[in-house]
Coordinates of N, CA and C in Angstrom, one line a residue:
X6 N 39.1 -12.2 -31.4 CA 39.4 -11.2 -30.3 C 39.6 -12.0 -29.0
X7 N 41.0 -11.8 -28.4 CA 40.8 -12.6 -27.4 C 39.8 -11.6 -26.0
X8 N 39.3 -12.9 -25.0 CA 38.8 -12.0 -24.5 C 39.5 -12.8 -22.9
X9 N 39.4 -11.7 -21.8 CA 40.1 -11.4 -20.7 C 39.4 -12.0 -19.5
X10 N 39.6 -12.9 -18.4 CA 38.7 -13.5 -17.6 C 38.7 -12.1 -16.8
X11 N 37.8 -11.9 -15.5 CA 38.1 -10.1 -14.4 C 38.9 -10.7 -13.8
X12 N 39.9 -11.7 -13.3 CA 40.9 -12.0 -12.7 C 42.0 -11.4 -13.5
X13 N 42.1 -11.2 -14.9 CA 42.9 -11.3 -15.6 C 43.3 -9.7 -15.9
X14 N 41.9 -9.5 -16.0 CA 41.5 -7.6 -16.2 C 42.0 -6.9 -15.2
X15 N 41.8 -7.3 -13.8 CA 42.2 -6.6 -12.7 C 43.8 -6.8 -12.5
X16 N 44.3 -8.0 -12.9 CA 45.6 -7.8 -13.0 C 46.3 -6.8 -14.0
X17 N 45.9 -7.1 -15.0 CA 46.1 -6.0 -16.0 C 46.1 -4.2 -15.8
X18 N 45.3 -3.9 -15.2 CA 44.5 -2.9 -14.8 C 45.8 -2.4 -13.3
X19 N 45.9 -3.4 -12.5 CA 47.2 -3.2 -11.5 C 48.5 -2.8 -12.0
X20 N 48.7 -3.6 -12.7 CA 50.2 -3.6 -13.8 C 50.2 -2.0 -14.5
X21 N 48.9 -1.6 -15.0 CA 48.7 -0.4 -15.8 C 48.8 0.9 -14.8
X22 N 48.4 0.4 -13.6 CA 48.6 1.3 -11.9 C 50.0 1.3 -12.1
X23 N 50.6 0.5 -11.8 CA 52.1 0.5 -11.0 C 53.1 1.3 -12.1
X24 N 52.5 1.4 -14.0 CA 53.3 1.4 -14.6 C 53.0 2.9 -14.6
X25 N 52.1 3.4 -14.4 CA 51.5 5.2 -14.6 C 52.4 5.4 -12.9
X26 N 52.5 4.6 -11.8 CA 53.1 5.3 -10.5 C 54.7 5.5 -11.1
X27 N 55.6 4.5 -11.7 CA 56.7 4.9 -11.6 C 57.2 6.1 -12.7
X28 N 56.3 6.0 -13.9 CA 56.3 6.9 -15.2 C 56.2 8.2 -14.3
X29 N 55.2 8.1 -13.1 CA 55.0 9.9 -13.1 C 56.0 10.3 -12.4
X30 N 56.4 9.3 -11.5 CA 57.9 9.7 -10.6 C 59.4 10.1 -11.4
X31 N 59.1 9.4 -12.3 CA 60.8 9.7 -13.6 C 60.0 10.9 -14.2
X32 N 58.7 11.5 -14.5 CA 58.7 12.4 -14.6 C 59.2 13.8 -13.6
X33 N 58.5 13.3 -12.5 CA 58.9 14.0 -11.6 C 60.9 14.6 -11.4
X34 N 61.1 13.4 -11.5 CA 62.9 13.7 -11.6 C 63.6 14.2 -12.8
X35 N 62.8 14.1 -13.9 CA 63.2 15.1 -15.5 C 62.6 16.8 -15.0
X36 N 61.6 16.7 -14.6 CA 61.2 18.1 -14.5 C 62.4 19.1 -13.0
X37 N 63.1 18.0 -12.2 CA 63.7 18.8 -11.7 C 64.8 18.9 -12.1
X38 N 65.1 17.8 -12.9 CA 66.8 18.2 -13.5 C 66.6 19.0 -14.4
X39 N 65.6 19.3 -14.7 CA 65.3 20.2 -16.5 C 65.3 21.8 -15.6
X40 N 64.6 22.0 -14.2 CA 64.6 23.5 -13.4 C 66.2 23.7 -12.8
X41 N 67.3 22.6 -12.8 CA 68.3 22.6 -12.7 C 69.1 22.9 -13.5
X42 N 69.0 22.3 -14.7 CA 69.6 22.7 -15.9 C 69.8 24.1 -16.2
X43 N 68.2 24.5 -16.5 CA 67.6 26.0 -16.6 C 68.3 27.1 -16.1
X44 N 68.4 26.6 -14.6 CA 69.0 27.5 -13.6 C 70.4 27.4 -13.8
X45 N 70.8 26.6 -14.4 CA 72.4 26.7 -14.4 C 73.0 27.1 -15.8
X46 N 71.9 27.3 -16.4 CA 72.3 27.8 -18.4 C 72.4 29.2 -17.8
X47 N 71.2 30.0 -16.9 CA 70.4 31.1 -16.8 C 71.9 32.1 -16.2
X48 N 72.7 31.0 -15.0 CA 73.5 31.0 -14.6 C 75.1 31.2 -15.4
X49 N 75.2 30.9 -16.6 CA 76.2 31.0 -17.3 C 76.0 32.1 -18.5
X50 N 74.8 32.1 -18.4 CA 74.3 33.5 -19.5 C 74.4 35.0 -18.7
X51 N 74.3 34.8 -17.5 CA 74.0 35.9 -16.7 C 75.6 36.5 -17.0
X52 N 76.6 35.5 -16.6 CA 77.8 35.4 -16.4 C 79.0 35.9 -18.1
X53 N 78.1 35.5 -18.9 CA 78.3 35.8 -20.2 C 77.8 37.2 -20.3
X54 N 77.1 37.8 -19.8 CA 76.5 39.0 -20.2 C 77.2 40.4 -19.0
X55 N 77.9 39.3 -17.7 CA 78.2 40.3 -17.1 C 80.0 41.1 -18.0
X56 N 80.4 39.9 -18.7 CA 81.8 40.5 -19.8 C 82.8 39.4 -19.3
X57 N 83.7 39.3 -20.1 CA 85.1 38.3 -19.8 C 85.4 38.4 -18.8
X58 N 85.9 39.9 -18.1 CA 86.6 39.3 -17.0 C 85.7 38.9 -15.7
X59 N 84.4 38.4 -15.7 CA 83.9 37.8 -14.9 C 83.9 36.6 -14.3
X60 N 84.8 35.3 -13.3 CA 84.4 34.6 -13.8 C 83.5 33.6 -13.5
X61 N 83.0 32.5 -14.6 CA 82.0 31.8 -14.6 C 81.5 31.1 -13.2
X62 N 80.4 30.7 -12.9 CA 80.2 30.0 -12.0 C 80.5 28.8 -12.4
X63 N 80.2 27.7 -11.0 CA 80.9 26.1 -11.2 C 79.5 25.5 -11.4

């Protein structure tokens, strides 16, 4: 088992910080393109349901 000096740990441990800070930010940006998406399916179904000659949004 290798084992880790706390110089080594603490870098580690930073690296493991920085890598959960940008993971939750690209989450952050899927979850708004995904309320974007949503809104723009919700938006074509609306449009679908209002009959053909309506037409679609952009």
């Amino acid at each position: 088992m290798v084992q880790l000096t706390p110089e080594q740990l603490i870098g580690e441990f930073q690296d493991a910080v920085v890598e959960l800070y940008f993971a939750r930010k690209r989450i952050l940006a899927l979850e708004a393109e995904n309320a974007d998406l949503k809104a723009r399916l919700e938006g074509l179904e609306a449009a679908d349901a209002a009959g053909p000659g309506e037409p679609r949004p952009a």
